GROMACS .gro file of C-alpha atoms in nm:
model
  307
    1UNK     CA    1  -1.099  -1.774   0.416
    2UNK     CA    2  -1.210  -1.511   0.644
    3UNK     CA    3  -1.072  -1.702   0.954
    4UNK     CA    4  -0.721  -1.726   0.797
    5UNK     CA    5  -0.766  -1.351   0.752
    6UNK     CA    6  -0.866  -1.394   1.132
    7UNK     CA    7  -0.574  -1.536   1.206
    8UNK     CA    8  -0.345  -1.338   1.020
    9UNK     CA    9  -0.454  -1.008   1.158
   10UNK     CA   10  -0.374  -1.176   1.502
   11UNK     CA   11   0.001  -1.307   1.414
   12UNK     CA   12   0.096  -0.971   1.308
   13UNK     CA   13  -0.078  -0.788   1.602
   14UNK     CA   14   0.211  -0.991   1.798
   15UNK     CA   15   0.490  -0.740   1.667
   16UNK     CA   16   0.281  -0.466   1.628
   17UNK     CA   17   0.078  -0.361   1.892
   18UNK     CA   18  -0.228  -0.187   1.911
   19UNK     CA   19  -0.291  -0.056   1.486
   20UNK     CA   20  -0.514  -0.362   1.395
   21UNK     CA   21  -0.707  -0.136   1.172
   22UNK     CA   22  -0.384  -0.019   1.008
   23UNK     CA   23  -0.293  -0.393   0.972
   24UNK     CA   24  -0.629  -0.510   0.844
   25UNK     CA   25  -0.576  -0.171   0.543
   26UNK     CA   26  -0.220  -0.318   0.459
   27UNK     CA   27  -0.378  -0.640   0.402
   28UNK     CA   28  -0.688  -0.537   0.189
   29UNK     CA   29  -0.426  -0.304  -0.009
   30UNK     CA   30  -0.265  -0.666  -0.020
   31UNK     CA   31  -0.560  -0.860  -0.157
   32UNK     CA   32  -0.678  -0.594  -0.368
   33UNK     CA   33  -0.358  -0.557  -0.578
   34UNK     CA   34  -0.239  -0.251  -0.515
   35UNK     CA   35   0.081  -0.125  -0.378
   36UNK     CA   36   0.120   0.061  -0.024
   37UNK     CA   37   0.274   0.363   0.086
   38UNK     CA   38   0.324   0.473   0.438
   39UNK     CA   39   0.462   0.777   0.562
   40UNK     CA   40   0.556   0.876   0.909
   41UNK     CA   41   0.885   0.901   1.138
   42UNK     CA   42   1.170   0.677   1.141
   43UNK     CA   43   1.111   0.401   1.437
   44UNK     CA   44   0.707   0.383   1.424
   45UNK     CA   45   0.727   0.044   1.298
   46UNK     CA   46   0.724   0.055   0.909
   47UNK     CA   47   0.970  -0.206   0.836
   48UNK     CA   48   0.822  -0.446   1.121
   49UNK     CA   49   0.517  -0.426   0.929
   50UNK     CA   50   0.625  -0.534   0.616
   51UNK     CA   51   0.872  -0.815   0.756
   52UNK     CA   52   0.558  -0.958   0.934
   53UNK     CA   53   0.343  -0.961   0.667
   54UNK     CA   54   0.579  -1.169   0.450
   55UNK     CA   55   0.617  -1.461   0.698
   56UNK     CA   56   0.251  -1.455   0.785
   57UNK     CA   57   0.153  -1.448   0.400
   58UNK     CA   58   0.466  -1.691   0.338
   59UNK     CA   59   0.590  -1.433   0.096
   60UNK     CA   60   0.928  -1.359  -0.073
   61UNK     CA   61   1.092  -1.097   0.077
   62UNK     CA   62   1.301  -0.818  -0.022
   63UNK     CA   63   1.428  -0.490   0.131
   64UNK     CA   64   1.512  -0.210  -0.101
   65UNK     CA   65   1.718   0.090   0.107
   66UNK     CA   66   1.645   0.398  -0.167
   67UNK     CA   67   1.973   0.581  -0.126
   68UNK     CA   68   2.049   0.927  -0.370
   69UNK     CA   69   2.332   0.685  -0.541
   70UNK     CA   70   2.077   0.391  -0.623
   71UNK     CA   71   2.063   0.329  -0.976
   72UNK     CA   72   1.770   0.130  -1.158
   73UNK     CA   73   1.977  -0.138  -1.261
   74UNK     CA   74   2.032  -0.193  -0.848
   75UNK     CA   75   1.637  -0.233  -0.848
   76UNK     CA   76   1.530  -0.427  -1.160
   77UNK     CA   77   1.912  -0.604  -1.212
   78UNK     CA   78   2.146  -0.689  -1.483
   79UNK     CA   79   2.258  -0.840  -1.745
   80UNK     CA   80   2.610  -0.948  -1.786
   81UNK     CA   81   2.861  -1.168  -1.973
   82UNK     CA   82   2.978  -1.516  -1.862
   83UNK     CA   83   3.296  -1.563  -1.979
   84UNK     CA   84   3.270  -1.966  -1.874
   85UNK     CA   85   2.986  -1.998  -2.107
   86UNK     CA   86   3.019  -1.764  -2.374
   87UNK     CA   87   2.706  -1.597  -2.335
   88UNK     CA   88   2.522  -1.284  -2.114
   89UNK     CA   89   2.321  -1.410  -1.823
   90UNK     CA   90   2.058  -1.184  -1.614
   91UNK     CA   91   2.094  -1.131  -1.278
   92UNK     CA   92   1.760  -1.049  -1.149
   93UNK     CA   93   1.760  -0.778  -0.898
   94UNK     CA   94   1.541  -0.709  -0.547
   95UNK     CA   95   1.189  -0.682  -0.729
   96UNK     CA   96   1.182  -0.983  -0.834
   97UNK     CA   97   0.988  -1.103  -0.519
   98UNK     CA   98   0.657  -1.111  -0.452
   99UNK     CA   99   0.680  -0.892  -0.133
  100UNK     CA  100   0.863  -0.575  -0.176
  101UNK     CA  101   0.969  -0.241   0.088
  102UNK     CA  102   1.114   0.007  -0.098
  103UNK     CA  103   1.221   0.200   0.235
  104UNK     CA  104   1.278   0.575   0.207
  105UNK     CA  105   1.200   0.614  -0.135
  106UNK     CA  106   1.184   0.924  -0.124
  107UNK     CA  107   1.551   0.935  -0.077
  108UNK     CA  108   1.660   0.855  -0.435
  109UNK     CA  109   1.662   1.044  -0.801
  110UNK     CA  110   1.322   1.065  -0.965
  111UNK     CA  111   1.500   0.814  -1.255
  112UNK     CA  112   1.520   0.541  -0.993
  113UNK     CA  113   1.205   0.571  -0.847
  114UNK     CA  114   1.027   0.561  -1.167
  115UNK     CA  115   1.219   0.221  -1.248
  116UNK     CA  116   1.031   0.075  -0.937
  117UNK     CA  117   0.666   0.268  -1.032
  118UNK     CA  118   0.698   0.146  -1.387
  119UNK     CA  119   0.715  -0.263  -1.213
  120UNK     CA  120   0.435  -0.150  -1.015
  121UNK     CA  121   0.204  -0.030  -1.270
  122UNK     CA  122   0.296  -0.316  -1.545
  123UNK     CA  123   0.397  -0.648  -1.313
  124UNK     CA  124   0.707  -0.655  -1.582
  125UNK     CA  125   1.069  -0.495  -1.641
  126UNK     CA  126   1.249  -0.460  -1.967
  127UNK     CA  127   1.585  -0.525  -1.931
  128UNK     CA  128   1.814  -0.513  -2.211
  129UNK     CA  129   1.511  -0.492  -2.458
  130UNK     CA  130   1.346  -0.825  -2.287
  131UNK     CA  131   1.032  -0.792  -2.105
  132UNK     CA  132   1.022  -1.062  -1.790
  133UNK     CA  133   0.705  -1.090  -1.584
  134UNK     CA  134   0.741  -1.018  -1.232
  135UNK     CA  135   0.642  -1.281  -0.965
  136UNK     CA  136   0.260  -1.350  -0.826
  137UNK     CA  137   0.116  -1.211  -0.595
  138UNK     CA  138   0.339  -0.859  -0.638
  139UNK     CA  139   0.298  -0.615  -0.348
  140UNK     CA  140   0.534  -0.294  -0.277
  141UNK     CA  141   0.551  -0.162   0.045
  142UNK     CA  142   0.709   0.223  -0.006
  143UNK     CA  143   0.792   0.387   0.301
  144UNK     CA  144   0.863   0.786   0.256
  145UNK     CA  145   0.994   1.031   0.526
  146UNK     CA  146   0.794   1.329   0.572
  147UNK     CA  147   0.898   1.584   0.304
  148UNK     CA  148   1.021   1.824   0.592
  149UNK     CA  149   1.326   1.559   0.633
  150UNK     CA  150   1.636   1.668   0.488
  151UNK     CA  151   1.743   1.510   0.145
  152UNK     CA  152   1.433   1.476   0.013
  153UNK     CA  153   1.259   1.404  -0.357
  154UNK     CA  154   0.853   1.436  -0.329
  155UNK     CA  155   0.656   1.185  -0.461
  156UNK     CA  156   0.500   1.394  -0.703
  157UNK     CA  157   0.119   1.361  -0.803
  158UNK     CA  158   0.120   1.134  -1.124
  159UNK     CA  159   0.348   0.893  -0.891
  160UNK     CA  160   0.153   0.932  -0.590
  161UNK     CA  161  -0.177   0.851  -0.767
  162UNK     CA  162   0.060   0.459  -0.828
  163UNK     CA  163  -0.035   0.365  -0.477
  164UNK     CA  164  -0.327   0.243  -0.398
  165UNK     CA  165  -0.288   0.306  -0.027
  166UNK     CA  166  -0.122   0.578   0.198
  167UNK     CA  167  -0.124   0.528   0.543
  168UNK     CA  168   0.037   0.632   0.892
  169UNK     CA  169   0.095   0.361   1.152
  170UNK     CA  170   0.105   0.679   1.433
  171UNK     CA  171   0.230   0.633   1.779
  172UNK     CA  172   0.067   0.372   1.975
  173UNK     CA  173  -0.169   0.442   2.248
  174UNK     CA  174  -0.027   0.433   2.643
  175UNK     CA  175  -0.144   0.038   2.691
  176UNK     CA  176  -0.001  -0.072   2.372
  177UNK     CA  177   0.311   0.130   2.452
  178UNK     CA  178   0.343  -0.097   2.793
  179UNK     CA  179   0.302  -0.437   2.606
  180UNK     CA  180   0.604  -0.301   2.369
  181UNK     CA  181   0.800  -0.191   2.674
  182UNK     CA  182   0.736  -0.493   2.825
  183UNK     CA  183   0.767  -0.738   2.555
  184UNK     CA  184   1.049  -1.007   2.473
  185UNK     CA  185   1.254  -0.966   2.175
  186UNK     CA  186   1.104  -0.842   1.913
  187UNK     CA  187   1.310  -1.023   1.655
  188UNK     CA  188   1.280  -1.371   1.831
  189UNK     CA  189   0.871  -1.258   1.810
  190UNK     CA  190   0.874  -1.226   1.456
  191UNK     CA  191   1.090  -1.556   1.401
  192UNK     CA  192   0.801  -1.741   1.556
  193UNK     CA  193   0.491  -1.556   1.327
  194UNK     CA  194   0.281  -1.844   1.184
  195UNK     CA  195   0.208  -1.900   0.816
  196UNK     CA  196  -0.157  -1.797   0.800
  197UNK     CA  197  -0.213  -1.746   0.409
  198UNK     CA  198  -0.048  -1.853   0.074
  199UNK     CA  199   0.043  -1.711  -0.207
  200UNK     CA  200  -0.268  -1.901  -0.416
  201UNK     CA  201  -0.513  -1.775  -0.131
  202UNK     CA  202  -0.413  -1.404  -0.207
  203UNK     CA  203  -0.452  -1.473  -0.612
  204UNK     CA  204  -0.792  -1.627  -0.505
  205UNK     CA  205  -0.876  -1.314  -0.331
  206UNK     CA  206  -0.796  -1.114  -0.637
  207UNK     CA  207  -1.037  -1.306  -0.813
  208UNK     CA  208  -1.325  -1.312  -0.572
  209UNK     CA  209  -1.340  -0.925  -0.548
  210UNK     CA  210  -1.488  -0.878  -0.927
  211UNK     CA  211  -1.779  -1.130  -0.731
  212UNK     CA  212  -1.885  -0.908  -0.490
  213UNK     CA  213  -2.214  -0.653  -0.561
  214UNK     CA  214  -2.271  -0.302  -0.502
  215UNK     CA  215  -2.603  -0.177  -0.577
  216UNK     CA  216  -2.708   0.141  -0.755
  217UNK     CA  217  -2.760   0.327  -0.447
  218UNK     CA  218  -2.384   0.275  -0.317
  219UNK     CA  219  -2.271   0.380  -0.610
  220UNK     CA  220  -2.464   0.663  -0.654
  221UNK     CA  221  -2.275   0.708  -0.285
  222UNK     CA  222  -1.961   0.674  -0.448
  223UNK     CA  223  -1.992   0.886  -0.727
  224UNK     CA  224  -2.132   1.182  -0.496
  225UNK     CA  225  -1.802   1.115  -0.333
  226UNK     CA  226  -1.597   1.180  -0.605
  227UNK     CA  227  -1.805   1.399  -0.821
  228UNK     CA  228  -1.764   1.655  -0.466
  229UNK     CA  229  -1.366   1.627  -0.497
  230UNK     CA  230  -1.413   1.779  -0.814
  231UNK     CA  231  -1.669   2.023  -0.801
  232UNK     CA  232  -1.535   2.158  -0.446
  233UNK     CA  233  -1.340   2.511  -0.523
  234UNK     CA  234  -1.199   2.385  -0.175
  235UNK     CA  235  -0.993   2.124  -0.388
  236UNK     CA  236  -0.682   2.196  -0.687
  237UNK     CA  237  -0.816   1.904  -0.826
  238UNK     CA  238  -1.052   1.622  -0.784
  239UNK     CA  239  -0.997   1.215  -0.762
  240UNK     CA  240  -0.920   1.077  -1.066
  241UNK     CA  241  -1.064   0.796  -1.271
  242UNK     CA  242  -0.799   0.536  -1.138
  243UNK     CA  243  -0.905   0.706  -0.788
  244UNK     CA  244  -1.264   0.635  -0.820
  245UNK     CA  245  -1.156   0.258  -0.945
  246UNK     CA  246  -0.931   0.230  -0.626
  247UNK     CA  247  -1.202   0.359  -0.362
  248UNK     CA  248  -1.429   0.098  -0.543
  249UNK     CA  249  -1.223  -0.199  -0.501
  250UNK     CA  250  -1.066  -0.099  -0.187
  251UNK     CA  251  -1.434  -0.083  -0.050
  252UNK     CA  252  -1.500  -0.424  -0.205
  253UNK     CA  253  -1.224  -0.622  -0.067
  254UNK     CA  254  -1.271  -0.466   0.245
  255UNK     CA  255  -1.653  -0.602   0.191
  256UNK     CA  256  -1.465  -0.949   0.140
  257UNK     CA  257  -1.240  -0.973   0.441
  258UNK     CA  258  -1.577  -0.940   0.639
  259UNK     CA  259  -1.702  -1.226   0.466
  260UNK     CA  260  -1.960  -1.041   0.250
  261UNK     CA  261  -2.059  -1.038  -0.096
  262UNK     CA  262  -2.201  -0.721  -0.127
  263UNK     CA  263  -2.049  -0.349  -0.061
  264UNK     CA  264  -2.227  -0.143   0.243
  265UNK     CA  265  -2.184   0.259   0.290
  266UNK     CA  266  -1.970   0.181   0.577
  267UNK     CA  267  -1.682  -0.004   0.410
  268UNK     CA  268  -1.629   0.264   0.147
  269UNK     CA  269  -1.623   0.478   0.459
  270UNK     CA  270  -1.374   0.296   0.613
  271UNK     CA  271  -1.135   0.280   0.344
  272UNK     CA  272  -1.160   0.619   0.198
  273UNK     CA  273  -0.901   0.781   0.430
  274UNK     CA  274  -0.601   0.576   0.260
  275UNK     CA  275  -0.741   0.584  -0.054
  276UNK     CA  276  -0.772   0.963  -0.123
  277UNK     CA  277  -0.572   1.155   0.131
  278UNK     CA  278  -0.272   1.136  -0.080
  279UNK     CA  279  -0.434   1.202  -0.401
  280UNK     CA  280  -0.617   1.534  -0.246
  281UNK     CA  281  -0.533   1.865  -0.200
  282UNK     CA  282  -0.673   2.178  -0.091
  283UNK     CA  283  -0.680   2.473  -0.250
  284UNK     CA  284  -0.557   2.670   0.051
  285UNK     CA  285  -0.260   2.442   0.093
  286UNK     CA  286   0.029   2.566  -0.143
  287UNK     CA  287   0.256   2.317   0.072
  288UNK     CA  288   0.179   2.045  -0.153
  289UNK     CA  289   0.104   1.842   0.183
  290UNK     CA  290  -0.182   1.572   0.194
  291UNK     CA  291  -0.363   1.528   0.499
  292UNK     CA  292  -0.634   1.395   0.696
  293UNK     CA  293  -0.873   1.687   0.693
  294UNK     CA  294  -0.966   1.653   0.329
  295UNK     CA  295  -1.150   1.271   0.334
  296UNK     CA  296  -1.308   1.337   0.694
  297UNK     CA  297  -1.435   1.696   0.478
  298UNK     CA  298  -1.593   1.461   0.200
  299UNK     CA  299  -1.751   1.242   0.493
  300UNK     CA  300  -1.863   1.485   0.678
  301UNK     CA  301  -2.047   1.686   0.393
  302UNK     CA  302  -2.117   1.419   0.127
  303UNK     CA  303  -2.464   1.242   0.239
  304UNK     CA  304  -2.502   0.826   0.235
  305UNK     CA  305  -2.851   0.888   0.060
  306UNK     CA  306  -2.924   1.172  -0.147
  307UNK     CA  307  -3.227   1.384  -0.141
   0.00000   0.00000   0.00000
């Protein structure tokens, strides 16, 4: 498995250059069974992202453009009367698929983008008073515009805390800048991606995570970690339960993908960035902004082994 992983990191690294350790988070948010957001400027690459991570995982696809006139019934779909057969028959909208980008989210009403949260959280819609399960493996990809963008609607906390991930793909460095420059087509690139995993490998991954140890001392590591987020009168407030669940399992799957059964310091390190900037925030920042700063803070003062 962890040479299809290989090889999948490597297919998408073809259309976007230089962020493999972006690419490697958006697949163990992927395996892990969360959902993804990613914030940053229009044109870094979002939507190639998410496009190449549905042919390389041979995924359904769907692209969701959150618009201020976007209604939930555009999202989840509808039910309506056939007149040939005498009866109502749903039309299932956009989510069902198993590979989702709800891009600009944070365009639309807070009604509509709690019609795509709910899916998230339960893997089923109600429509019409019938519940229908949503496909397997089920992974949103939410992109949001900075909230300094004009026509805006903040994720706020409770929604933010949905998302397993957060991340920012950034600009890419001067030599992976060139390759882009100097590259072919981008969209005859992606046409040519290779298959790499399967929708049964990804629901084997899910089920291989709950197999993988961590040993009193890491999470005696762990809990220092969170227990410091809310203790800390530099934080409003500190992770929350679901938090400390998603650092856990991020750093587990991360564990996985490097073909280990058993959780070191260093991959709870690695994934705490995207797992807690967006639930953090300082007590000095009356913004409401999420940033960077506060996980390096709980890195840089939170010791591996305590004393």
């Amino acid at each position: 498995m962890q040479s299809k992983i290989e090889n999948a990191v490597k297919e998408v690294s073809k259309v976007i250059f230089g962020k493999e350790k972006q690419i490697r988070l958006s697949l163990c948010c992927l395996f892990a069974g969360g959902h993804l957001l990613m914030e940053d400027k229009p044109g870094m690459g979002k939507t190639t992202l998410s496009q190449a991570l549905a042919k390389v995982m041979g995924l359904n696809y769907s692209r969701i453009q959150f618009t201020s006139d976007l209604l939930p019934a555009d999202i989840l779909g509808v039910t309506i009367y056939d007149q040939n057969k005498a009866e109502f028959t749903f039309h299932p909208g956009p989510v069902f698929s198993n590979l989702i980008l709800a891009d600009e989210i944070n365009r639309t009403t807070p009604k509509t983008q709690s019609a795509l949260l709910e899916a998230m959280e339960e893997g089923q819609v109600s429509v019409d008073g019938e519940t229908r399960k949503l496909p397997l493996p089920f992974f949103v990809i939410a992109t949001q515009n900075p909230s300094s963008f004009a026509g805006t609607y903040p994720l706020p906390e409770s929604q933010l805390d949905r998302f397993l991930m957060r991340l920012k793909i950034g600009y890419p460095d001067p030599s992976a800048e060139r390759e882009l420059l100097q590259s072919s087509e981008q969209r005859a690139t992606m046409d040519e991606l290779q298959q790499c995993l399967s929708s049964a490998d990804i629901i084997d991954l899910h089920e291989q995570i709950n197999q993988v140890h961590a040993t009193d001392s890491l999470l005696d590591y762990v809990q220092r970690l969170i227990a410091y987020t809310r203790q800390d009168d530099k934080f409003s407030f500190g992770l929350s339960p679901r938090g400390a669940i998603a650092l856990m399992r991020s750093a587990k799957t991360w564990a996985l993908m490097d073909g280990r059964k058993h959780v070191l310091p260093e991959d709870v390190q690695i994934v705490l960035p995207a797992v807690t900037d967006h639930r953090l925030r300082a007590v000095s920042d009356s913004s409401g902004r999420h940033g960077e700063e506060y996980s390096q803070r709980l890195l840089s003062e939170v010791d591996i082994v305590s004393d």
